[in-house]
PDB file of C-alpha atoms in Angstrom:
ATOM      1  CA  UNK A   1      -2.275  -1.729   8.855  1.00  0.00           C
ATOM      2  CA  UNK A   2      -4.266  -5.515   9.036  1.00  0.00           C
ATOM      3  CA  UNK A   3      -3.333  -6.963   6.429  1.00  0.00           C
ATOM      4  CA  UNK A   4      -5.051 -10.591   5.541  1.00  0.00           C
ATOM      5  CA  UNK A   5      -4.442 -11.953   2.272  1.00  0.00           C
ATOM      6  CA  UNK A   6      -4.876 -16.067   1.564  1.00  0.00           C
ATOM      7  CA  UNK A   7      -7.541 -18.475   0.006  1.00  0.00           C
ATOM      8  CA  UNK A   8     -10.384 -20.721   0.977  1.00  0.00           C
ATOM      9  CA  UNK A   9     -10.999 -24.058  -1.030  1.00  0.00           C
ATOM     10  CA  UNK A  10     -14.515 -24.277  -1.402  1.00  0.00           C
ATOM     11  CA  UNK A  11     -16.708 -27.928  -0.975  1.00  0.00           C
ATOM     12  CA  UNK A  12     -16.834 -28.162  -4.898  1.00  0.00           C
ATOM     13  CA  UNK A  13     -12.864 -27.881  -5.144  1.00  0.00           C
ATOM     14  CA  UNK A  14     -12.938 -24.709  -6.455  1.00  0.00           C
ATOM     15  CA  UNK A  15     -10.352 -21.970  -4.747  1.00  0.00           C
ATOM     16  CA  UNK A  16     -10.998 -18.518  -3.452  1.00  0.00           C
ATOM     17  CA  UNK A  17      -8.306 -15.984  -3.107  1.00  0.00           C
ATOM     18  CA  UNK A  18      -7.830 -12.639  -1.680  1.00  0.00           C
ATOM     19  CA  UNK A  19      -4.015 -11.297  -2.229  1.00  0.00           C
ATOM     20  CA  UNK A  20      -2.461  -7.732  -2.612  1.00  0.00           C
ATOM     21  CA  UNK A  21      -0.602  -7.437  -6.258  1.00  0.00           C
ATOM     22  CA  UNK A  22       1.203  -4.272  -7.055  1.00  0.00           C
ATOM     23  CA  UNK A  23       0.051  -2.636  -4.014  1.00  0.00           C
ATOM     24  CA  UNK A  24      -3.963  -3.421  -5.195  1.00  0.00           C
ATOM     25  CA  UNK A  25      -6.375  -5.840  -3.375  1.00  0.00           C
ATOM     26  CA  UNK A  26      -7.420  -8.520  -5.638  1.00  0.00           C
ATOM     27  CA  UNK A  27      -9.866 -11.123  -5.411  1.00  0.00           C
ATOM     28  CA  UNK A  28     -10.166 -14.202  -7.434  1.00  0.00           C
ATOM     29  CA  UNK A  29     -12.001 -17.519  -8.018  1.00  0.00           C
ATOM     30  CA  UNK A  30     -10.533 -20.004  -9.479  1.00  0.00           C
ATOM     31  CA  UNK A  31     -12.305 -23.260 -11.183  1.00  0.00           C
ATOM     32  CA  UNK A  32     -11.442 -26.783  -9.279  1.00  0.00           C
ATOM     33  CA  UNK A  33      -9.041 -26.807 -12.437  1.00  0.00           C
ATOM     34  CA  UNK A  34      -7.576 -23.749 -11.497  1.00  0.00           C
ATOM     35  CA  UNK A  35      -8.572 -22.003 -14.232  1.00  0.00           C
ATOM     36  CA  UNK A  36      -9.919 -17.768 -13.428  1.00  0.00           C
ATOM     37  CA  UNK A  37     -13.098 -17.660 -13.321  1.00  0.00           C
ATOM     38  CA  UNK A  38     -14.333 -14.183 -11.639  1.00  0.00           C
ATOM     39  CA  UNK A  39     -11.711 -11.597 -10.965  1.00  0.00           C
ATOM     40  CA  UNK A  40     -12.275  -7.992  -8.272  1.00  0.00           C
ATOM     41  CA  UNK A  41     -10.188  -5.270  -7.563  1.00  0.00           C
ATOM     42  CA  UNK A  42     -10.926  -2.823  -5.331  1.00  0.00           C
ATOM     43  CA  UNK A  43     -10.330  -1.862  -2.110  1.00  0.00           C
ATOM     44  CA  UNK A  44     -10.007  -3.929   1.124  1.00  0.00           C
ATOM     45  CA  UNK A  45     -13.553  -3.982   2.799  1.00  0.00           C
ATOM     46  CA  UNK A  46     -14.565  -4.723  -1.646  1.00  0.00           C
ATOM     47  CA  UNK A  47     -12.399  -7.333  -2.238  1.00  0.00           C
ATOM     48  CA  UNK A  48     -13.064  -8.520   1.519  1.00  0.00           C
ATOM     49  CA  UNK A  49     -17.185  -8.791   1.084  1.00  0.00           C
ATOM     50  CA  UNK A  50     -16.901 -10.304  -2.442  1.00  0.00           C
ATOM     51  CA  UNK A  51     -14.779 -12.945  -0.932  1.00  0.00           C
ATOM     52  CA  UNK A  52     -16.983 -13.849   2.472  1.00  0.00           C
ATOM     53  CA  UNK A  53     -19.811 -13.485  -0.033  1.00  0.00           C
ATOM     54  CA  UNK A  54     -19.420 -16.109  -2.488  1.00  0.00           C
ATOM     55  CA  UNK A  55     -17.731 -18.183   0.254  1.00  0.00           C
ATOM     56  CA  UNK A  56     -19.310 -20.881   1.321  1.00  0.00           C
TER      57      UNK A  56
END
């Protein structure tokens, strides 16, 4: 199974993450203060698309 998990810190200092908790993909984006902003679960190619779409 591929699994890629990790994060991407965007121009504006703010932090995109794509991990696996309790077995669930999860994608997250955090504020430059680290603070959750937007949150997706769902299932790899989701989470995966969400990620590479608000990427910059």
């Amino acid at each position: 199974m591929l699994v890629r998990t990790g994060h991407h810190r965007q121009p504006d200092g703010s932090v995109v993450r794509v991990d696996i908790e309790m077995g669930r993909w999860v994608g997250s984006l955090y504020t430059p203060q680290m603070k959750l902003k937007a949150q997706l679960v769902g299932s790899y190619p989701e989470v995966h698309a969400w990620a590479a779409n608000i990427s910059v």
